[in-house]
Coordinates of C-alpha atoms in Angstrom, one line a residue:
Chain N
X39 CA 85.8 67.5 -128.7
X40 CA 88.6 70.0 -128.9
X41 CA 90.9 70.5 -125.8
X42 CA 89.7 74.1 -125.5
X43 CA 86.1 73.1 -125.3
X44 CA 86.9 70.4 -122.7
X45 CA 88.8 73.0 -120.6
X46 CA 85.9 75.4 -120.9
X47 CA 83.4 72.8 -119.9
X48 CA 85.3 71.3 -117.0
X49 CA 84.6 74.0 -114.4
X50 CA 80.9 74.2 -114.9
X51 CA 80.5 70.5 -115.0
X52 CA 82.4 70.2 -111.7
X53 CA 80.2 72.8 -110.2
X54 CA 77.0 71.0 -111.4
X55 CA 78.3 67.8 -110.0
X56 CA 79.0 69.5 -106.6
X57 CA 75.5 71.0 -106.7
X58 CA 73.9 67.7 -107.4
X59 CA 75.8 66.0 -104.7
X60 CA 75.0 68.7 -102.2
X61 CA 71.3 68.6 -103.1
X62 CA 71.2 64.9 -102.7
X63 CA 72.8 65.5 -99.3
X64 CA 70.2 68.1 -98.5
X65 CA 67.2 66.1 -99.5
X66 CA 68.4 63.3 -97.3
X67 CA 69.1 60.1 -99.2
X68 CA 72.9 59.9 -99.2
X69 CA 75.1 62.3 -97.3
X70 CA 77.8 64.3 -99.0
X71 CA 80.4 62.7 -96.7
X72 CA 79.7 59.5 -98.6
X73 CA 79.5 60.7 -102.1
X74 CA 82.4 63.2 -102.4
X75 CA 84.6 60.7 -104.3
X76 CA 82.4 61.3 -107.4
X77 CA 84.1 64.6 -107.7
X78 CA 87.5 62.9 -107.9
X79 CA 86.1 60.5 -110.5
X80 CA 84.7 63.3 -112.7
X81 CA 87.9 65.3 -112.5
X82 CA 89.9 62.2 -113.5
X83 CA 87.7 61.5 -116.4
X84 CA 88.1 65.0 -117.6
X85 CA 91.9 64.8 -117.4
X86 CA 91.8 61.6 -119.3
X87 CA 89.5 63.0 -122.0
X88 CA 91.8 66.1 -122.3
X89 CA 94.8 64.0 -122.8
X90 CA 93.2 61.7 -125.4
X91 CA 91.9 64.8 -127.3
X92 CA 95.3 66.4 -127.3
X93 CA 96.8 63.2 -128.6
X94 CA 94.2 62.8 -131.3
X95 CA 94.6 66.5 -132.4
X96 CA 98.4 66.1 -132.8
Chain O
X190 CA 76.3 121.8 -135.1
X191 CA 77.7 118.4 -134.9
X192 CA 79.6 117.4 -131.8
X193 CA 82.7 116.6 -133.9
X194 CA 83.6 120.2 -134.4
X195 CA 83.9 122.0 -131.1
X196 CA 86.2 124.7 -132.6
X197 CA 85.1 126.2 -135.8
X198 CA 88.5 127.4 -136.9
X199 CA 90.2 123.9 -136.4
X200 CA 87.7 122.0 -138.6
X201 CA 88.4 123.5 -142.1
X202 CA 92.1 122.6 -142.1
X203 CA 92.7 119.1 -140.6
X204 CA 95.5 118.4 -143.0
X205 CA 97.9 121.1 -141.9
X206 CA 99.8 119.8 -138.8
X207 CA 102.7 122.2 -139.3
X208 CA 100.6 125.3 -139.0
X209 CA 98.7 124.1 -135.9
X210 CA 100.3 120.9 -134.4
X211 CA 97.7 118.7 -132.9
X212 CA 98.2 118.1 -129.2
X213 CA 98.2 114.4 -128.5
X214 CA 99.1 114.5 -124.8
X215 CA 101.0 116.2 -122.0
X216 CA 104.3 115.3 -120.6
X217 CA 104.1 113.2 -117.4
X218 CA 106.9 115.1 -115.7
X219 CA 106.6 118.7 -116.7
X220 CA 103.1 119.0 -118.2
X221 CA 104.2 120.5 -121.5
X222 CA 101.7 119.9 -124.4
X223 CA 103.1 117.4 -126.9
X224 CA 102.3 116.8 -130.6
X225 CA 103.2 113.8 -132.7
X226 CA 106.7 115.0 -133.5
X227 CA 108.1 115.3 -130.0
X228 CA 106.1 112.8 -128.0
X229 CA 108.2 109.9 -126.4
X230 CA 106.7 106.7 -125.1
X231 CA 108.2 105.2 -122.0
X232 CA 106.9 103.0 -119.2
X233 CA 103.4 102.9 -120.8
X234 CA 103.0 106.7 -120.7
X235 CA 104.3 109.7 -122.6
X236 CA 107.1 112.2 -121.8
X237 CA 108.6 115.2 -123.5
X238 CA 112.2 114.9 -124.8
X239 CA 113.8 116.3 -121.7
X240 CA 112.0 114.2 -119.1
X241 CA 112.0 110.8 -120.7
X242 CA 113.6 108.2 -118.3
X243 CA 117.2 107.5 -119.2
X244 CA 117.2 103.7 -119.3
X245 CA 114.6 103.7 -122.0
X246 CA 116.5 106.0 -124.4
X247 CA 119.9 104.4 -124.0
X248 CA 119.8 100.6 -124.4
X249 CA 123.1 99.3 -122.9
X250 CA 123.6 96.3 -125.2
X251 CA 124.6 98.1 -128.5
X252 CA 126.8 100.6 -126.7
X253 CA 129.1 98.1 -125.0
X254 CA 130.7 95.7 -127.5
X255 CA 134.0 97.6 -127.7
X256 CA 135.2 96.1 -124.4
X257 CA 133.2 93.0 -123.6
X258 CA 135.6 91.6 -121.0
X259 CA 135.4 94.6 -118.7
X260 CA 131.6 95.0 -118.7
X261 CA 129.4 92.6 -116.8
X262 CA 126.4 93.6 -118.9
X263 CA 127.6 92.0 -122.1
X264 CA 128.8 88.8 -120.6
X265 CA 127.3 86.0 -122.7
X266 CA 126.5 83.6 -119.9
X267 CA 123.3 85.0 -118.3
X268 CA 120.3 84.9 -120.6
X269 CA 118.0 88.0 -120.4
X270 CA 115.8 86.5 -117.7
X271 CA 118.6 85.7 -115.3
X272 CA 117.8 86.8 -111.8
X273 CA 120.9 87.2 -109.6
X274 CA 118.9 88.0 -106.6
X275 CA 117.5 84.5 -106.4
X276 CA 119.6 82.8 -103.7
X277 CA 119.3 79.0 -103.6
X278 CA 120.5 78.8 -100.0
X279 CA 117.9 81.3 -98.8
X280 CA 115.3 79.4 -100.8
X281 CA 116.3 76.2 -99.0
X282 CA 116.0 77.7 -95.6
X283 CA 112.7 79.4 -96.4
X284 CA 111.5 76.1 -97.9
X285 CA 111.6 74.6 -94.4
X286 CA 108.6 76.8 -93.6
X287 CA 105.5 75.4 -95.3
X288 CA 104.8 77.3 -98.5
X289 CA 107.3 80.1 -97.9
X290 CA 109.9 78.6 -100.2
X291 CA 107.5 78.6 -103.1
X292 CA 106.4 82.1 -102.2
X293 CA 110.1 83.2 -102.2
X294 CA 110.3 81.9 -105.8
X295 CA 107.2 83.8 -106.8
X296 CA 105.0 80.7 -107.1
X297 CA 102.1 81.7 -104.9
X298 CA 99.6 79.0 -106.0
X299 CA 102.2 76.3 -105.4
X300 CA 102.9 77.8 -101.9
X301 CA 99.2 77.6 -101.1
X302 CA 99.0 74.0 -102.3
X303 CA 102.1 73.2 -100.1
X304 CA 100.4 74.8 -97.1
X305 CA 97.2 72.9 -97.7
X306 CA 99.0 69.5 -98.0
X307 CA 101.0 70.1 -94.8
X308 CA 98.0 71.3 -92.9
X309 CA 95.8 68.4 -94.0
X310 CA 98.4 65.9 -93.1
X311 CA 99.0 67.4 -89.7
X312 CA 95.3 67.7 -88.9
X313 CA 94.7 64.1 -89.9
X314 CA 97.6 63.1 -87.7
X315 CA 96.6 65.2 -84.7
X316 CA 93.0 63.9 -84.4
X317 CA 92.0 60.2 -84.6
X318 CA 91.1 60.2 -88.3
X319 CA 94.3 58.2 -89.1
X320 CA 93.4 54.9 -87.5
X321 CA 96.6 52.9 -87.7
X322 CA 98.2 55.0 -90.4
X323 CA 100.3 57.3 -88.2
X324 CA 103.6 55.8 -89.4
X325 CA 102.8 56.1 -93.0
X326 CA 101.4 59.6 -92.6
X327 CA 104.4 60.6 -90.5
X328 CA 106.8 59.4 -93.1
X329 CA 104.9 61.2 -95.8
X330 CA 104.9 64.4 -93.8
X331 CA 108.6 64.3 -93.2
X332 CA 109.3 63.4 -96.9
X333 CA 107.1 66.2 -98.1
X334 CA 108.8 68.7 -95.7
X335 CA 112.2 67.8 -97.2
X336 CA 110.7 67.9 -100.7
X337 CA 109.5 71.5 -100.2
X338 CA 112.9 72.7 -99.2
X339 CA 114.8 71.0 -102.0
X340 CA 112.2 72.0 -104.5
X341 CA 112.6 75.6 -103.5
X342 CA 116.3 75.2 -103.8
X343 CA 116.2 73.8 -107.3
X344 CA 113.6 76.3 -108.5
X345 CA 115.8 79.2 -107.1
X346 CA 118.8 77.8 -109.0
X347 CA 116.8 77.6 -112.2
X348 CA 115.7 81.2 -111.7
X349 CA 119.3 82.2 -111.0
X350 CA 120.4 80.6 -114.3
X351 CA 117.6 82.4 -116.1
X352 CA 115.7 79.3 -117.1
X353 CA 112.0 79.5 -117.4
X354 CA 110.2 78.3 -114.3
X355 CA 106.6 77.1 -114.6
X356 CA 104.1 78.0 -111.9
X357 CA 103.6 74.4 -111.0
X358 CA 107.1 73.2 -111.9
X359 CA 107.9 69.7 -110.5
X360 CA 104.7 69.6 -108.6
X361 CA 102.5 67.9 -111.2
X362 CA 103.5 67.0 -114.8
X363 CA 100.9 69.4 -116.1
X364 CA 101.6 69.3 -119.8
X365 CA 103.9 67.6 -122.3
X366 CA 102.8 64.2 -121.1
X367 CA 100.6 63.4 -124.1
X368 CA 102.7 60.5 -125.1
X369 CA 103.2 59.0 -121.7
X370 CA 101.0 56.6 -119.9
X371 CA 98.2 58.7 -118.3
X372 CA 99.1 57.8 -114.7
X373 CA 97.6 60.7 -112.8
X374 CA 94.0 60.7 -114.2
X375 CA 93.8 56.9 -113.8
X376 CA 95.1 57.2 -110.3
X377 CA 92.5 59.8 -109.6
X378 CA 89.7 57.7 -111.0
X379 CA 90.9 54.6 -109.1
X380 CA 91.1 56.5 -105.8
X381 CA 87.7 57.9 -106.4
X382 CA 86.2 54.5 -107.1
X383 CA 87.8 53.0 -104.0
X384 CA 86.7 55.8 -101.7
X385 CA 83.2 55.7 -103.2
X386 CA 82.8 52.0 -102.7
X387 CA 84.1 52.3 -99.2
X388 CA 81.8 55.1 -98.3
X389 CA 78.8 53.3 -99.7
X390 CA 79.7 50.2 -97.7
X391 CA 80.1 48.1 -100.8
X392 CA 83.7 47.2 -100.1
X393 CA 85.7 47.2 -96.9
X394 CA 88.9 49.1 -97.6
X395 CA 90.1 49.0 -94.1
X396 CA 90.2 45.3 -94.1
X397 CA 92.6 45.4 -97.0
X398 CA 94.5 48.5 -96.3
X399 CA 95.6 47.2 -93.0
X400 CA 98.3 45.4 -94.9
X401 CA 99.8 48.5 -96.3
X402 CA 103.4 47.7 -95.3
X403 CA 103.2 45.0 -98.0
X404 CA 103.5 47.9 -100.4
X405 CA 106.9 48.8 -98.9
X406 CA 108.0 45.2 -99.3
X407 CA 106.7 45.1 -102.9
X408 CA 108.4 48.4 -103.8
X409 CA 111.7 47.1 -102.3
X410 CA 111.5 43.9 -104.2
X411 CA 110.6 45.7 -107.4
X412 CA 113.6 48.1 -107.0
X413 CA 115.9 45.2 -106.2
X414 CA 114.7 43.4 -109.4
X415 CA 115.1 46.5 -111.5
X416 CA 118.6 47.1 -110.2
X417 CA 119.7 43.5 -110.6
X418 CA 118.4 43.3 -114.1
X419 CA 119.9 46.6 -115.0
X420 CA 123.3 45.7 -113.6
X421 CA 123.3 42.4 -115.4
X422 CA 122.5 44.2 -118.7
X423 CA 125.4 46.6 -118.0
X424 CA 127.7 43.7 -117.1
X425 CA 126.7 41.9 -120.3
X426 CA 127.4 45.0 -122.4
X427 CA 130.9 45.6 -120.9

């Protein structure tokens, strides 16, 4: 994965994650107030992947 | 008739610009038609030779080197991006208002982030969401308030010296940290996992986080240890 591809993919994947969490909230199993830290985890994983791809490309 | 030839007399001689000079535009100031020989580009538009703005036609740097000590324009100290209007003192005062110091430095996104951080902290403090963490949050709020002012001061000084100021300078280490330990992503992931476990009732954070002042003690002990070991190294070297 190149860093540019990771940067391009990050926003859509975050949006998809948010949509999945909100639909889980809407259909009533787990509320969004309990699952929002998944967004933090996904964002952190993306930053980690970006950093490792930059290091491998250098 | 093809649409490329609206005038029948112009089409047979396209290679004779001296006989009929092709009009490429009209002067912005006087409206005179201009061909390719007397058109002048300035400020992203075109002028005729009389109405072109003066500062485009006369660059001050090559005209000055006869007397460099009398002219402020050729002094070697300020780089071309130096902004003498940036006042660090004013930036400090404005930095005491949340976000305004960053806005004064032209960093609008950073100002927005400052406002959001201050607003979130105050709103957590002002309702009962911070159960038992009012001292910690209050200290963080005061520290961040001072940080905003000093950060605006230093950014204004860098601007005054003509150094390049990044949009998120000294807020996050955004780039150039490829060789360092990836602290910020790992911190994000750890925080996310802790909050998620707490929200799903798998792990009681409040029971552990009640002992947060232990962090202060641990930090103090670590600093003491680092300073003692550093001073002993210096003492051994001297």
